[in-house]
PDB file of C-alpha atoms and ligand atoms in Angstrom:
ATOM      1  CA  MET A   1     241.217-118.871  96.671  1.00 93.00           C
ATOM      2  CA  HIS A   2     240.844-115.133  96.118  1.00 96.00           C
ATOM      3  CA  TYR A   3     244.488-114.300  96.796  1.00 94.00           C
ATOM      4  CA  THR A   4     245.741-117.231  94.748  1.00 93.00           C
ATOM      5  CA  ALA A   5     243.571-116.003  91.880  1.00 96.00           C
ATOM      6  CA  GLU A   6     245.004-112.523  92.382  1.00 97.00           C
ATOM      7  CA  LEU A   7     248.529-113.909  92.035  1.00 93.00           C
ATOM      8  CA  ALA A   8     247.563-115.915  88.947  1.00 94.00           C
ATOM      9  CA  LYS A   9     245.933-112.884  87.332  1.00 97.00           C
ATOM     10  CA  LYS A  10     249.256-111.049  87.308  1.00 97.00           C
ATOM     11  CA  ASP A  11     249.628-112.966  84.060  1.00 96.00           C
ATOM     12  CA  PRO A  12     247.082-111.245  81.784  1.00 95.00           C
ATOM     13  CA  GLU A  13     246.592-114.501  79.850  1.00 97.00           C
ATOM     14  CA  ALA A  14     245.690-116.482  82.979  1.00 97.00           C
ATOM     15  CA  VAL A  15     242.345-118.234  83.222  1.00 98.00           C
ATOM     16  CA  THR A  16     241.457-119.122  86.807  1.00 98.00           C
ATOM     17  CA  VAL A  17     239.485-122.243  87.706  1.00 97.00           C
ATOM     18  CA  PHE A  18     238.552-122.906  91.312  1.00 97.00           C
ATOM     19  CA  ILE A  19     238.183-126.606  92.077  1.00 97.00           C
ATOM     20  CA  GLY A  20     236.529-127.292  95.415  1.00 96.00           C
ATOM     21  CA  PRO A  21     234.757-129.882  97.534  1.00 97.00           C
ATOM     22  CA  CYS A  22     231.186-128.562  97.636  1.00 96.00           C
ATOM     23  CA  VAL A  23     228.549-126.268  96.197  1.00 93.00           C
ATOM     24  CA  ALA A  24     229.070-123.749  99.023  1.00 94.00           C
ATOM     25  CA  LYS A  25     232.626-123.130  97.892  1.00 94.00           C
ATOM     26  CA  ARG A  26     231.532-123.330  94.285  1.00 93.00           C
ATOM     27  CA  TYR A  27     229.099-120.483  94.998  1.00 95.00           C
ATOM     28  CA  GLU A  28     231.814-118.474  96.716  1.00 95.00           C
ATOM     29  CA  GLY A  29     234.109-119.009  93.741  1.00 96.00           C
ATOM     30  CA  ILE A  30     231.577-118.022  91.129  1.00 95.00           C
ATOM     31  CA  ASN A  31     230.956-114.752  92.980  1.00 97.00           C
ATOM     32  CA  ASP A  32     234.642-113.871  93.084  1.00 97.00           C
ATOM     33  CA  PRO A  33     235.500-111.459  90.259  1.00 97.00           C
ATOM     34  CA  LEU A  34     238.988-112.999  89.924  1.00 98.00           C
ATOM     35  CA  VAL A  35     237.695-116.547  89.432  1.00 98.00           C
ATOM     36  CA  ASP A  36     236.674-117.369  85.853  1.00 98.00           C
ATOM     37  CA  PHE A  37     235.303-120.901  86.303  1.00 97.00           C
ATOM     38  CA  VAL A  38     234.396-123.198  89.155  1.00 97.00           C
ATOM     39  CA  MET A  39     233.937-126.937  89.508  1.00 96.00           C
ATOM     40  CA  THR A  40     233.875-129.577  92.196  1.00 97.00           C
ATOM     41  CA  PHE A  41     236.386-132.426  92.473  1.00 96.00           C
ATOM     42  CA  GLU A  42     233.596-134.736  91.371  1.00 96.00           C
ATOM     43  CA  GLU A  43     233.089-132.706  88.199  1.00 96.00           C
ATOM     44  CA  LEU A  44     236.841-132.673  87.569  1.00 97.00           C
ATOM     45  CA  ASP A  45     236.879-136.442  87.999  1.00 96.00           C
ATOM     46  CA  ALA A  46     234.051-136.765  85.456  1.00 97.00           C
ATOM     47  CA  LEU A  47     236.004-134.551  83.053  1.00 97.00           C
ATOM     48  CA  PHE A  48     239.090-136.760  83.446  1.00 97.00           C
ATOM     49  CA  GLU A  49     236.998-139.890  82.904  1.00 97.00           C
ATOM     50  CA  ALA A  50     235.301-138.464  79.807  1.00 98.00           C
ATOM     51  CA  SER A  51     238.643-137.318  78.373  1.00 97.00           C
ATOM     52  CA  ASN A  52     240.363-140.600  79.279  1.00 97.00           C
ATOM     53  CA  ILE A  53     242.968-138.760  81.356  1.00 97.00           C
ATOM     54  CA  LYS A  54     244.665-140.975  83.924  1.00 96.00           C
ATOM     55  CA  VAL A  55     246.078-138.677  86.584  1.00 92.00           C
ATOM     56  CA  GLN A  56     248.509-141.368  87.799  1.00 91.00           C
ATOM     57  CA  GLU A  57     250.079-141.412  84.330  1.00 96.00           C
ATOM     58  CA  CYS A  58     250.509-137.632  84.036  1.00 96.00           C
ATOM     59  CA  ALA A  59     253.895-136.016  84.563  1.00 95.00           C
ATOM     60  CA  ALA A  60     254.225-134.294  87.919  1.00 91.00           C
ATOM     61  CA  ALA A  61     254.190-130.499  87.729  1.00 88.00           C
ATOM     62  CA  THR A  62     256.693-128.318  89.509  1.00 88.00           C
ATOM     63  CA  PHE A  63     255.595-125.342  91.576  1.00 83.00           C
ATOM     64  CA  ASP A  64     257.175-121.913  91.884  1.00 81.00           C
ATOM     65  CA  HIS A  65     256.161-121.772  95.548  1.00 80.00           C
ATOM     66  CA  LEU A  66     255.282-124.694  97.746  1.00 85.00           C
ATOM     67  CA  PRO A  67     252.527-124.285 100.324  1.00 88.00           C
ATOM     68  CA  SER A  68     253.215-124.808 104.012  1.00 94.00           C
ATOM     69  CA  ALA A  69     252.329-127.985 105.880  1.00 95.00           C
ATOM     70  CA  GLU A  70     249.438-126.117 107.511  1.00 95.00           C
ATOM     71  CA  GLY A  71     248.313-124.820 104.131  1.00 93.00           C
ATOM     72  CA  ARG A  72     248.073-128.405 102.946  1.00 94.00           C
ATOM     73  CA  GLY A  73     246.338-129.627 106.062  1.00 95.00           C
ATOM     74  CA  PHE A  74     243.542-127.089 106.443  1.00 93.00           C
ATOM     75  CA  ALA A  75     240.878-129.240 104.774  1.00 95.00           C
ATOM     76  CA  VAL A  76     240.736-131.669 107.695  1.00 97.00           C
ATOM     77  CA  THR A  77     238.817-130.607 110.825  1.00 97.00           C
ATOM     78  CA  GLY A  78     241.244-128.849 113.143  1.00 96.00           C
ATOM     79  CA  GLY A  79     243.453-127.820 110.244  1.00 96.00           C
ATOM     80  CA  VAL A  80     242.261-124.210 109.966  1.00 96.00           C
ATOM     81  CA  ALA A  81     242.731-123.686 113.704  1.00 96.00           C
ATOM     82  CA  ALA A  82     246.192-125.287 113.496  1.00 95.00           C
ATOM     83  CA  ALA A  83     247.132-122.933 110.651  1.00 95.00           C
ATOM     84  CA  VAL A  84     245.929-119.858 112.588  1.00 95.00           C
ATOM     85  CA  ASN A  85     247.828-121.069 115.636  1.00 95.00           C
ATOM     86  CA  ALA A  86     250.997-121.521 113.598  1.00 94.00           C
ATOM     87  CA  VAL A  87     250.765-118.030 112.084  1.00 93.00           C
ATOM     88  CA  VAL A  88     250.024-116.414 115.458  1.00 95.00           C
ATOM     89  CA  ASN A  89     253.005-118.392 116.775  1.00 93.00           C
ATOM     90  CA  GLY A  90     252.420-117.830 120.479  1.00 93.00           C
ATOM     91  CA  ARG A  91     251.777-114.074 120.291  1.00 95.00           C
ATOM     92  CA  VAL A  92     248.212-114.714 121.483  1.00 93.00           C
ATOM     93  CA  GLU A  93     246.885-117.813 123.190  1.00 94.00           C
ATOM     94  CA  ILE A  94     244.592-119.604 120.749  1.00 94.00           C
ATOM     95  CA  LYS A  95     241.919-121.834 122.273  1.00 93.00           C
ATOM     96  CA  PRO A  96     240.152-123.323 119.273  1.00 93.00           C
ATOM     97  CA  ILE A  97     236.713-124.896 119.313  1.00 91.00           C
ATOM     98  CA  CYS A  98     236.133-127.059 116.269  1.00 92.00           C
ATOM     99  CA  ILE A  99     232.551-127.498 115.146  1.00 92.00           C
ATOM    100  CA  ASN A 100     232.940-130.809 113.369  1.00 94.00           C
ATOM    101  CA  GLY A 101     229.808-131.325 111.291  1.00 94.00           C
ATOM    102  CA  ILE A 102     226.246-130.119 111.690  1.00 91.00           C
ATOM    103  CA  LYS A 103     224.909-132.346 114.441  1.00 92.00           C
ATOM    104  CA  PRO A 104     223.107-131.531 117.715  1.00 93.00           C
ATOM    105  CA  ALA A 105     226.123-131.695 120.052  1.00 90.00           C
ATOM    106  CA  MET A 106     228.126-129.418 117.765  1.00 89.00           C
ATOM    107  CA  LEU A 107     225.263-126.943 117.379  1.00 88.00           C
ATOM    108  CA  ARG A 108     224.849-126.794 121.151  1.00 88.00           C
ATOM    109  CA  LEU A 109     228.558-125.987 121.443  1.00 85.00           C
ATOM    110  CA  PHE A 110     228.249-123.315 118.769  1.00 82.00           C
ATOM    111  CA  LYS A 111     225.221-121.700 120.462  1.00 86.00           C
ATOM    112  CA  MET A 112     227.178-121.348 123.711  1.00 85.00           C
ATOM    113  CA  TYR A 113     229.516-118.859 122.066  1.00 82.00           C
ATOM    114  CA  PRO A 114     227.249-115.745 121.925  1.00 83.00           C
ATOM    115  CA  LYS A 115     226.227-116.465 125.537  1.00 86.00           C
ATOM    116  CA  GLY A 116     229.873-116.127 126.565  1.00 82.00           C
ATOM    117  CA  LYS A 117     229.935-119.729 127.785  1.00 81.00           C
ATOM    118  CA  ASN A 118     232.165-121.170 125.116  1.00 76.00           C
ATOM    119  CA  PRO A 119     235.650-121.874 126.453  1.00 82.00           C
ATOM    120  CA  GLY A 120     237.345-121.107 123.154  1.00 87.00           C
ATOM    121  CA  ASN A 121     238.401-117.875 121.464  1.00 90.00           C
ATOM    122  CA  LEU A 122     238.453-119.210 117.904  1.00 92.00           C
ATOM    123  CA  ILE A 123     235.658-121.161 116.267  1.00 91.00           C
ATOM    124  CA  GLU A 124     236.493-123.371 113.342  1.00 94.00           C
ATOM    125  CA  MET A 125     233.245-124.167 111.565  1.00 92.00           C
ATOM    126  CA  MET A 126     233.225-127.319 109.478  1.00 95.00           C
ATOM    127  CA  THR A 127     229.761-128.073 108.181  1.00 95.00           C
ATOM    128  CA  CYS A 128     230.937-131.485 106.982  1.00 96.00           C
ATOM    129  CA  GLU A 129     232.047-133.944 109.623  1.00 95.00           C
ATOM    130  CA  GLY A 130     235.770-134.464 109.092  1.00 96.00           C
ATOM    131  CA  GLY A 131     236.186-131.169 107.261  1.00 97.00           C
ATOM    132  CA  CYS A 132     236.242-130.224 103.576  1.00 97.00           C
ATOM    133  CA  ILE A 133     237.672-133.648 102.750  1.00 97.00           C
ATOM    134  CA  ALA A 134     234.129-134.900 103.401  1.00 97.00           C
ATOM    135  CA  GLY A 135     232.380-132.347 101.172  1.00 97.00           C
ATOM    136  CA  ALA A 136     229.507-133.377  98.941  1.00 96.00           C
ATOM    137  CA  GLY A 137     231.596-132.881  95.798  1.00 96.00           C
ATOM    138  CA  VAL A 138     234.647-135.000  96.608  1.00 96.00           C
ATOM    139  CA  VAL A 139     235.427-138.421  95.177  1.00 94.00           C
ATOM    140  CA  CYS A 140     237.289-140.283  97.940  1.00 93.00           C
ATOM    141  CA  SER A 141     236.208-141.491 101.348  1.00 95.00           C
ATOM    142  CA  ALA A 142     237.079-139.098 104.182  1.00 94.00           C
ATOM    143  CA  LYS A 143     238.676-141.976 106.087  1.00 94.00           C
ATOM    144  CA  LYS A 144     241.229-142.536 103.333  1.00 95.00           C
ATOM    145  CA  THR A 145     241.698-138.851 102.526  1.00 96.00           C
ATOM    146  CA  VAL A 146     242.500-137.852 106.094  1.00 96.00           C
ATOM    147  CA  LYS A 147     245.543-140.151 105.968  1.00 96.00           C
ATOM    148  CA  ASP A 148     246.595-138.913 102.522  1.00 96.00           C
ATOM    149  CA  VAL A 149     246.270-135.247 103.546  1.00 96.00           C
ATOM    150  CA  GLY A 150     248.329-135.973 106.667  1.00 96.00           C
ATOM    151  CA  LYS A 151     251.114-137.531 104.583  1.00 96.00           C
ATOM    152  CA  PHE A 152     250.944-134.719 102.020  1.00 94.00           C
ATOM    153  CA  ALA A 153     251.147-132.059 104.735  1.00 95.00           C
ATOM    154  CA  ALA A 154     254.060-133.827 106.432  1.00 94.00           C
ATOM    155  CA  GLN A 155     256.108-133.469 103.232  1.00 92.00           C
ATOM    156  CA  ALA A 156     255.957-129.650 103.420  1.00 92.00           C
ATOM    157  CA  ALA A 157     257.714-127.180 105.696  1.00 93.00           C
ATOM    158  CA  PRO A 158     255.753-125.716 108.636  1.00 93.00           C
ATOM    159  CA  ILE A 159     254.638-122.082 108.428  1.00 89.00           C
ATOM    160  CA  THR A 160     256.981-121.099 111.258  1.00 86.00           C
ATOM    161  CA  SER A 161     260.014-122.118 109.231  1.00 87.00           C
ATOM    162  CA  MET A 162     258.742-120.344 106.098  1.00 80.00           C
ATOM    163  CA  ASN A 163     257.773-116.928 107.508  1.00 55.00           C
ATOM    164  CA  LYS A 164     260.479-116.355 110.087  1.00 55.00           C
ATOM    165  CA  ASP A 165     260.700-112.606 109.506  1.00 49.00           C
ATOM    166  CA  GLU A 166     256.942-112.153 109.420  1.00 49.00           C
ATOM    167  CA  ASN A 167     256.489-114.048 112.673  1.00 44.00           C
ATOM    168  CA  LYS A 168     258.950-111.805 114.495  1.00 43.00           C
ATOM    169  CA  GLU A 169     256.712-108.768 113.939  1.00 38.00           C
TER     170      GLU A 169
HETATM  171  S1  SF4 B   1     233.078-128.033 105.481  1.00 51.71           S
HETATM  172 FE1  SF4 B   1     231.822-128.965 103.859  1.00 51.71          FE
HETATM  173  S2  SF4 B   1     230.279-127.379 103.340  1.00 51.71           S
HETATM  174 FE2  SF4 B   1     231.943-126.368 104.490  1.00 51.71          FE
HETATM  175  S3  SF4 B   1     233.308-125.570 102.885  1.00 51.71           S
HETATM  176 FE3  SF4 B   1     234.124-127.589 103.540  1.00 51.71          FE
HETATM  177  S4  SF4 B   1     233.195-129.048 102.083  1.00 51.71           S
HETATM  178 FE4  SF4 B   1     232.021-127.147 101.937  1.00 51.71          FE
END
């Protein structure tokens, strides 16, 4: 969010709006000096409804730069760890532990880490079970969204094919 806002702000006329899945991210956005406005997907949906905007009928926008497959897939549990793994690209062995939702079994796993008993070396913390696709401010069921995000990610190139030079360093 911050670095995307930084890119956008290279245009002095740019107004940045962070749209996210929950109040936690909303809070993070509102405290970022490069983010002008924040809203959740639910609020955006309400805005579309009130303005009678049908997203399906809008013309598709083109992008200057397309995100990677991992960049598209991070919002599903396991996606952040997969993105880190792709960027590290074998230079270090990544053994991710995904905390998938705040529930007793996950908290027990999390508490093992400071005791040195956790088998992983990277913790991905998803407060919402399923990941950010299940945030309190989203409008679709996580079950449906996980499939849609998977399809959306599969349409993009993997990080390893995008940052070849960077990954050699
Ligand atoms: S996991 Fe849930 S609480 Fe955490 S950032 Fe994603 S939507 Fe927000």
